Amino acid sequence: MLKLCIIAADDTGEHKNRFSYGDLQDLPEPVQRYFKYCMPEGQPRIKYCAIKQQGWFRIRANPGLISTEGWKRVKAQQYFSTEEPAYVWAAYIWLAPLVWIRGWDCYLGGKGEMFWRLFSCITLVDFGGAEIDQSALVRYLSEACYYPTALLPSHRLIWNAIDGGHAKATLIHGNHKVSGVFEFNDQGQIVTMCSADRCRRMDDGSVSQDKWTGYYRKWEERAGIMVPLEMESVWNLIGGTFSFAVLTVTDYKCFSRIGRTSISTCC
């Protein structure tokens, strides 16, 4: 069972730690362009973010118990914490009019986990382990565009220049270290992120580490921040590309001050 507890969330009050253009002086030029595009100077550091999504999903690229060649309708809620990197994504996928599975994908306390349950009660998939930890941290990095102050340079995150339209971000959390190459357009929007550190679990229980690409589209202002309302996830496999998720944000909230928050999973 998924347990979410958010108490006294508040985005008002004095904030000593705000985004400044001075934070950008040593960053690659396209990264500076992105931050100047996505949020105003003086933006408080985001500590918590909550979004709702709907769209389409395919379970996996290889045949299996619950895989399908077609796209299936999905509705999801996702919660992010930035002081200690963490997220929980909870989704319903309708395989048929009266048949659904409920899934969770989370990164909590440096551990990743993914599981799917038929009718919310019959376990079909329950994955964990070091590779899933790593893959979940890649997802956290790829979705940091929804809480962009987490992409500012810190003891956890380092940017390295590539060229005028690309830069590499490296994120370190505990014993995990992942990276991704971000592509930026002239306006400053993130167009894609590619990473070779994301893993997928195969039907036989093995883990395949494949190149993953995220596509970011339909940038609009929400809560004073420019965010992509649509994101597509694609595996770049040897036999070709496999798009497995196209999700649209239908509700967005972020907070820079929180009284008390707990995001956890329990049996």
mmCIF file of C-alpha atoms in Angstrom:
data_model
loop_
_atom_site.group_PDB
_atom_site.id
_atom_site.type_symbol
_atom_site.label_atom_id
_atom_site.label_comp_id
_atom_site.label_asym_id
_atom_site.label_seq_id
_atom_site.Cartn_x
_atom_site.Cartn_y
_atom_site.Cartn_z
ATOM 1 C CA MET A 1 0.000 0.000 0.000
ATOM 2 C CA LEU A 2 1.127 3.541 -0.747
ATOM 3 C CA LYS A 3 1.042 5.981 2.125
ATOM 4 C CA LEU A 4 1.293 9.713 1.468
ATOM 5 C CA CYS A 5 1.168 12.295 4.208
ATOM 6 C CA ILE A 6 1.506 16.027 3.560
ATOM 7 C CA ILE A 7 0.940 18.250 6.559
ATOM 8 C CA ALA A 8 0.938 22.035 6.690
ATOM 9 C CA ALA A 9 2.291 22.630 3.217
ATOM 10 C CA ASP A 10 2.835 26.361 2.798
ATOM 11 C CA ASP A 11 4.478 28.445 0.100
ATOM 12 C CA THR A 12 4.319 31.757 1.973
ATOM 13 C CA GLY A 13 6.689 33.489 4.358
ATOM 14 C CA GLU A 14 10.291 34.663 4.231
ATOM 15 C CA HIS A 15 12.719 32.667 2.111
ATOM 16 C CA LYS A 16 16.407 33.235 2.650
ATOM 17 C CA ASN A 17 17.519 30.876 -0.084
ATOM 18 C CA ARG A 18 16.343 32.269 -3.409
ATOM 19 C CA PHE A 19 17.490 31.818 -6.987
ATOM 20 C CA SER A 20 19.842 34.525 -8.233
ATOM 21 C CA TYR A 21 21.423 35.119 -11.619
ATOM 22 C CA GLY A 22 24.684 35.118 -9.686
ATOM 23 C CA ASP A 23 24.172 31.371 -9.253
ATOM 24 C CA LEU A 24 24.653 30.952 -13.002
ATOM 25 C CA GLN A 25 27.980 32.622 -13.692
ATOM 26 C CA ASP A 26 30.026 29.413 -13.857
ATOM 27 C CA LEU A 27 27.439 27.303 -15.683
ATOM 28 C CA PRO A 28 27.515 26.292 -19.372
ATOM 29 C CA GLU A 29 25.795 28.869 -21.572
ATOM 30 C CA PRO A 30 22.799 26.712 -22.574
ATOM 31 C CA VAL A 31 22.133 25.911 -18.896
ATOM 32 C CA GLN A 32 22.187 29.617 -18.058
ATOM 33 C CA ARG A 33 19.745 30.165 -20.914
ATOM 34 C CA TYR A 34 17.423 27.536 -19.457
ATOM 35 C CA PHE A 35 17.341 28.990 -15.948
ATOM 36 C CA LYS A 36 16.735 32.525 -17.213
ATOM 37 C CA TYR A 37 13.859 31.183 -19.298
ATOM 38 C CA CYS A 38 12.169 28.954 -16.735
ATOM 39 C CA MET A 39 12.057 31.071 -13.583
ATOM 40 C CA PRO A 40 12.482 34.656 -12.422
ATOM 41 C CA GLU A 41 15.298 35.901 -10.276
ATOM 42 C CA GLY A 42 14.269 35.682 -6.643
ATOM 43 C CA GLN A 43 12.393 32.388 -7.076
ATOM 44 C CA PRO A 44 12.505 30.526 -3.728
ATOM 45 C CA ARG A 45 14.104 27.091 -3.769
ATOM 46 C CA ILE A 46 11.403 24.505 -4.386
ATOM 47 C CA LYS A 47 11.226 21.876 -1.656
ATOM 48 C CA TYR A 48 8.180 19.931 -2.724
ATOM 49 C CA CYS A 49 6.186 19.427 -5.910
ATOM 50 C CA ALA A 50 2.951 17.595 -6.733
ATOM 51 C CA ILE A 51 1.552 16.934 -10.199
ATOM 52 C CA LYS A 52 -1.354 15.054 -11.756
ATOM 53 C CA GLN A 53 -0.998 13.433 -15.167
ATOM 54 C CA GLN A 54 -3.017 11.647 -17.777
ATOM 55 C CA GLY A 55 -2.019 10.099 -21.056
ATOM 56 C CA TRP A 56 -0.937 6.819 -22.580
ATOM 57 C CA PHE A 57 1.369 4.029 -21.471
ATOM 58 C CA ARG A 58 2.834 0.757 -22.726
ATOM 59 C CA ILE A 59 4.068 -1.635 -20.060
ATOM 60 C CA ARG A 60 7.266 -2.921 -21.619
ATOM 61 C CA ALA A 61 9.070 -3.494 -24.883
ATOM 62 C CA ASN A 62 9.473 -7.243 -24.490
ATOM 63 C CA PRO A 63 6.561 -9.724 -24.334
ATOM 64 C CA GLY A 64 5.319 -10.646 -20.883
ATOM 65 C CA LEU A 65 2.375 -11.305 -18.617
ATOM 66 C CA ILE A 66 0.916 -7.821 -18.715
ATOM 67 C CA SER A 67 2.560 -6.413 -21.831
ATOM 68 C CA THR A 68 0.527 -5.188 -24.773
ATOM 69 C CA GLU A 69 1.350 -3.932 -28.207
ATOM 70 C CA GLY A 70 -1.168 -1.089 -27.928
ATOM 71 C CA TRP A 71 -1.293 2.060 -25.900
ATOM 72 C CA LYS A 72 -3.396 2.049 -22.741
ATOM 73 C CA ARG A 73 -4.975 4.956 -20.925
ATOM 74 C CA VAL A 74 -3.243 6.070 -17.711
ATOM 75 C CA LYS A 75 -3.967 8.525 -14.908
ATOM 76 C CA ALA A 76 -1.319 9.272 -12.305
ATOM 77 C CA GLN A 77 -0.273 11.432 -9.393
ATOM 78 C CA GLN A 78 3.349 12.169 -8.568
ATOM 79 C CA TYR A 79 4.991 13.710 -5.519
ATOM 80 C CA PHE A 80 8.572 15.004 -5.351
ATOM 81 C CA SER A 81 10.817 16.086 -2.488
ATOM 82 C CA THR A 82 14.075 17.938 -3.165
ATOM 83 C CA GLU A 83 15.797 18.416 0.200
ATOM 84 C CA GLU A 84 16.507 14.697 0.017
ATOM 85 C CA PRO A 85 15.844 13.495 -3.544
ATOM 86 C CA ALA A 86 12.657 11.422 -3.507
ATOM 87 C CA TYR A 87 9.504 10.811 -5.479
ATOM 88 C CA VAL A 88 6.449 8.582 -5.615
ATOM 89 C CA TRP A 89 4.506 8.016 -8.847
ATOM 90 C CA ALA A 90 1.149 6.246 -8.428
ATOM 91 C CA ALA A 91 -0.802 5.313 -11.548
ATOM 92 C CA TYR A 92 -3.845 3.448 -12.827
ATOM 93 C CA ILE A 93 -3.672 1.837 -16.268
ATOM 94 C CA TRP A 94 -6.809 0.476 -17.908
ATOM 95 C CA LEU A 95 -6.054 -2.678 -19.914
ATOM 96 C CA ALA A 96 -9.742 -3.049 -20.827
ATOM 97 C CA PRO A 97 -12.994 -1.308 -19.764
ATOM 98 C CA LEU A 98 -13.287 -3.306 -16.519
ATOM 99 C CA VAL A 99 -9.665 -4.419 -16.142
ATOM 100 C CA TRP A 100 -7.028 -2.199 -14.589
ATOM 101 C CA ILE A 101 -3.648 -2.399 -12.952
ATOM 102 C CA ARG A 102 -2.280 -0.034 -10.355
ATOM 103 C CA GLY A 103 1.406 0.766 -10.367
ATOM 104 C CA TRP A 104 3.915 2.534 -8.169
ATOM 105 C CA ASP A 105 7.359 3.768 -9.093
ATOM 106 C CA CYS A 106 9.273 5.385 -6.273
ATOM 107 C CA TYR A 107 12.651 6.548 -5.017
ATOM 108 C CA LEU A 108 12.704 6.846 -1.218
ATOM 109 C CA GLY A 109 15.683 6.888 1.105
ATOM 110 C CA GLY A 110 18.025 6.170 -1.784
ATOM 111 C CA LYS A 111 16.066 3.055 -2.807
ATOM 112 C CA GLY A 112 14.023 2.546 -5.931
ATOM 113 C CA GLU A 113 11.044 0.224 -6.283
ATOM 114 C CA MET A 114 8.470 -0.523 -8.956
ATOM 115 C CA PHE A 115 5.426 -2.732 -8.706
ATOM 116 C CA TRP A 116 2.149 -3.369 -10.524
ATOM 117 C CA ARG A 117 -1.003 -4.995 -9.148
ATOM 118 C CA LEU A 118 -3.988 -6.311 -11.070
ATOM 119 C CA PHE A 119 -7.215 -4.809 -9.664
ATOM 120 C CA SER A 120 -4.933 -3.085 -7.116
ATOM 121 C CA CYS A 121 -4.489 -6.309 -5.140
ATOM 122 C CA ILE A 122 -2.862 -9.124 -7.188
ATOM 123 C CA THR A 123 0.874 -8.528 -7.456
ATOM 124 C CA LEU A 124 2.158 -8.941 -10.994
ATOM 125 C CA VAL A 125 5.487 -7.132 -10.741
ATOM 126 C CA ASP A 126 7.633 -6.138 -7.761
ATOM 127 C CA PHE A 127 11.120 -4.930 -8.655
ATOM 128 C CA GLY A 128 13.895 -3.529 -6.519
ATOM 129 C CA GLY A 129 17.671 -3.677 -6.202
ATOM 130 C CA ALA A 130 20.729 -1.592 -7.056
ATOM 131 C CA GLU A 131 19.872 -1.260 -10.738
ATOM 132 C CA ILE A 132 16.356 -0.034 -9.940
ATOM 133 C CA ASP A 133 17.821 2.414 -7.413
ATOM 134 C CA GLN A 134 19.992 3.852 -10.164
ATOM 135 C CA SER A 135 17.198 3.939 -12.706
ATOM 136 C CA ALA A 136 14.871 5.721 -10.286
ATOM 137 C CA LEU A 137 17.484 8.394 -9.612
ATOM 138 C CA VAL A 138 17.755 8.974 -13.383
ATOM 139 C CA ARG A 139 14.005 9.509 -13.438
ATOM 140 C CA TYR A 140 14.294 12.026 -10.599
ATOM 141 C CA LEU A 141 16.928 13.923 -12.594
ATOM 142 C CA SER A 142 14.903 13.799 -15.806
ATOM 143 C CA GLU A 143 11.806 15.228 -14.118
ATOM 144 C CA ALA A 144 13.614 17.979 -12.214
ATOM 145 C CA CYS A 145 12.242 20.424 -14.807
ATOM 146 C CA TYR A 146 9.141 20.432 -12.563
ATOM 147 C CA TYR A 147 11.239 21.643 -9.608
ATOM 148 C CA PRO A 148 14.034 23.465 -11.492
ATOM 149 C CA THR A 149 15.860 24.880 -8.485
ATOM 150 C CA ALA A 150 17.011 21.274 -7.886
ATOM 151 C CA LEU A 151 18.999 21.595 -11.134
ATOM 152 C CA LEU A 152 21.079 24.477 -9.778
ATOM 153 C CA PRO A 153 24.707 23.518 -9.016
ATOM 154 C CA SER A 154 25.185 22.022 -5.560
ATOM 155 C CA HIS A 155 27.108 19.369 -3.663
ATOM 156 C CA ARG A 156 24.837 16.856 -5.407
ATOM 157 C CA LEU A 157 24.614 18.223 -8.938
ATOM 158 C CA ILE A 158 27.355 19.214 -11.382
ATOM 159 C CA TRP A 159 27.005 20.641 -14.909
ATOM 160 C CA ASN A 160 29.616 20.111 -17.637
ATOM 161 C CA ALA A 161 29.655 21.968 -20.945
ATOM 162 C CA ILE A 162 29.346 20.100 -24.247
ATOM 163 C CA ASP A 163 28.406 22.699 -26.872
ATOM 164 C CA GLY A 164 26.045 25.603 -27.444
ATOM 165 C CA GLY A 165 22.973 23.414 -27.255
ATOM 166 C CA HIS A 166 23.934 20.589 -24.913
ATOM 167 C CA ALA A 167 25.247 20.119 -21.377
ATOM 168 C CA LYS A 168 25.757 17.121 -19.110
ATOM 169 C CA ALA A 169 24.290 16.966 -15.609
ATOM 170 C CA THR A 170 25.685 14.547 -13.019
ATOM 171 C CA LEU A 171 23.645 13.817 -9.909
ATOM 172 C CA ILE A 172 25.108 12.138 -6.827
ATOM 173 C CA HIS A 173 22.957 10.829 -3.994
ATOM 174 C CA GLY A 174 24.394 8.471 -1.405
ATOM 175 C CA ASN A 175 26.228 5.699 -3.235
ATOM 176 C CA HIS A 176 24.470 6.422 -6.524
ATOM 177 C CA LYS A 177 25.846 8.534 -9.373
ATOM 178 C CA VAL A 178 23.895 9.097 -12.586
ATOM 179 C CA SER A 179 24.149 11.508 -15.476
ATOM 180 C CA GLY A 180 22.188 12.762 -18.446
ATOM 181 C CA VAL A 181 22.836 14.947 -21.467
ATOM 182 C CA PHE A 182 20.302 17.750 -21.821
ATOM 183 C CA GLU A 183 19.505 19.406 -25.141
ATOM 184 C CA PHE A 184 18.308 23.031 -25.081
ATOM 185 C CA ASN A 185 16.755 25.125 -27.836
ATOM 186 C CA ASP A 186 17.542 28.792 -28.492
ATOM 187 C CA GLN A 187 14.667 29.902 -26.280
ATOM 188 C CA GLY A 188 16.095 28.010 -23.304
ATOM 189 C CA GLN A 189 13.598 25.159 -23.213
ATOM 190 C CA ILE A 190 14.816 21.619 -22.540
ATOM 191 C CA VAL A 191 14.114 19.606 -25.695
ATOM 192 C CA THR A 192 15.492 16.196 -24.707
ATOM 193 C CA MET A 193 17.474 14.408 -22.036
ATOM 194 C CA CYS A 194 19.422 11.233 -22.831
ATOM 195 C CA SER A 195 20.932 8.854 -20.282
ATOM 196 C CA ALA A 196 22.675 5.496 -20.457
ATOM 197 C CA ASP A 197 22.167 4.918 -16.722
ATOM 198 C CA ARG A 198 18.516 3.899 -16.767
ATOM 199 C CA CYS A 199 17.620 0.195 -16.451
ATOM 200 C CA ARG A 200 14.596 -1.944 -17.239
ATOM 201 C CA ARG A 201 13.744 -5.312 -15.758
ATOM 202 C CA MET A 202 13.219 -8.162 -18.222
ATOM 203 C CA ASP A 203 10.630 -10.959 -17.889
ATOM 204 C CA ASP A 204 13.296 -13.482 -16.887
ATOM 205 C CA GLY A 205 14.346 -11.302 -13.944
ATOM 206 C CA SER A 206 17.509 -9.953 -15.561
ATOM 207 C CA VAL A 207 18.223 -6.248 -15.898
ATOM 208 C CA SER A 208 19.017 -4.503 -19.146
ATOM 209 C CA GLN A 209 20.758 -1.125 -19.031
ATOM 210 C CA ASP A 210 19.682 0.730 -22.165
ATOM 211 C CA LYS A 211 19.815 4.252 -23.485
ATOM 212 C CA TRP A 212 16.743 6.251 -22.512
ATOM 213 C CA THR A 213 15.527 9.560 -23.973
ATOM 214 C CA GLY A 214 12.959 11.949 -22.592
ATOM 215 C CA TYR A 215 11.212 14.487 -24.820
ATOM 216 C CA TYR A 216 9.834 17.708 -23.311
ATOM 217 C CA ARG A 217 7.016 19.584 -25.034
ATOM 218 C CA LYS A 218 4.283 22.199 -24.562
ATOM 219 C CA TRP A 219 6.084 24.520 -22.173
ATOM 220 C CA GLU A 220 3.746 26.812 -20.257
ATOM 221 C CA GLU A 221 3.828 28.913 -17.111
ATOM 222 C CA ARG A 222 2.576 27.312 -13.914
ATOM 223 C CA ALA A 223 2.963 28.928 -10.471
ATOM 224 C CA GLY A 224 5.386 31.452 -11.979
ATOM 225 C CA ILE A 225 7.636 28.739 -13.448
ATOM 226 C CA MET A 226 7.901 27.523 -17.031
ATOM 227 C CA VAL A 227 7.370 23.750 -17.136
ATOM 228 C CA PRO A 228 6.744 21.191 -19.912
ATOM 229 C CA LEU A 229 3.152 20.000 -19.818
ATOM 230 C CA GLU A 230 3.939 16.958 -21.960
ATOM 231 C CA MET A 231 6.762 14.459 -21.574
ATOM 232 C CA GLU A 232 7.458 11.345 -23.634
ATOM 233 C CA SER A 233 9.720 8.481 -22.498
ATOM 234 C CA VAL A 234 11.528 6.348 -25.077
ATOM 235 C CA TRP A 235 13.880 3.361 -24.872
ATOM 236 C CA ASN A 236 16.583 3.496 -27.558
ATOM 237 C CA LEU A 237 17.027 -0.244 -28.129
ATOM 238 C CA ILE A 238 19.276 -2.103 -30.553
ATOM 239 C CA GLY A 239 16.267 -3.056 -32.658
ATOM 240 C CA GLY A 240 14.865 0.471 -32.709
ATOM 241 C CA THR A 241 13.138 2.969 -30.459
ATOM 242 C CA PHE A 242 10.253 2.051 -28.151
ATOM 243 C CA SER A 243 8.101 4.867 -26.838
ATOM 244 C CA PHE A 244 6.388 3.683 -23.663
ATOM 245 C CA ALA A 245 4.848 6.757 -22.035
ATOM 246 C CA VAL A 246 3.303 10.032 -23.175
ATOM 247 C CA LEU A 247 2.040 11.955 -20.153
ATOM 248 C CA THR A 248 0.359 15.343 -19.916
ATOM 249 C CA VAL A 249 0.367 17.377 -16.709
ATOM 250 C CA THR A 250 -3.178 18.354 -15.741
ATOM 251 C CA ASP A 251 -2.416 19.903 -12.341
ATOM 252 C CA TYR A 252 0.784 21.375 -10.927
ATOM 253 C CA LYS A 253 1.695 22.624 -7.474
ATOM 254 C CA CYS A 254 5.057 23.474 -5.942
ATOM 255 C CA PHE A 255 6.011 24.657 -2.480
ATOM 256 C CA SER A 256 9.099 26.362 -1.160
ATOM 257 C CA ARG A 257 8.185 25.988 2.483
ATOM 258 C CA ILE A 258 6.703 22.920 4.157
ATOM 259 C CA GLY A 259 5.650 22.412 7.738
ATOM 260 C CA ARG A 260 5.963 18.633 7.752
ATOM 261 C CA THR A 261 5.959 16.114 4.915
ATOM 262 C CA SER A 262 6.173 12.366 4.700
ATOM 263 C CA ILE A 263 6.198 10.267 1.532
ATOM 264 C CA SER A 264 6.423 6.548 2.132
ATOM 265 C CA THR A 265 5.313 3.088 1.107
ATOM 266 C CA CYS A 266 4.141 0.388 3.459
ATOM 267 C CA CYS A 267 2.595 -3.081 3.326
#
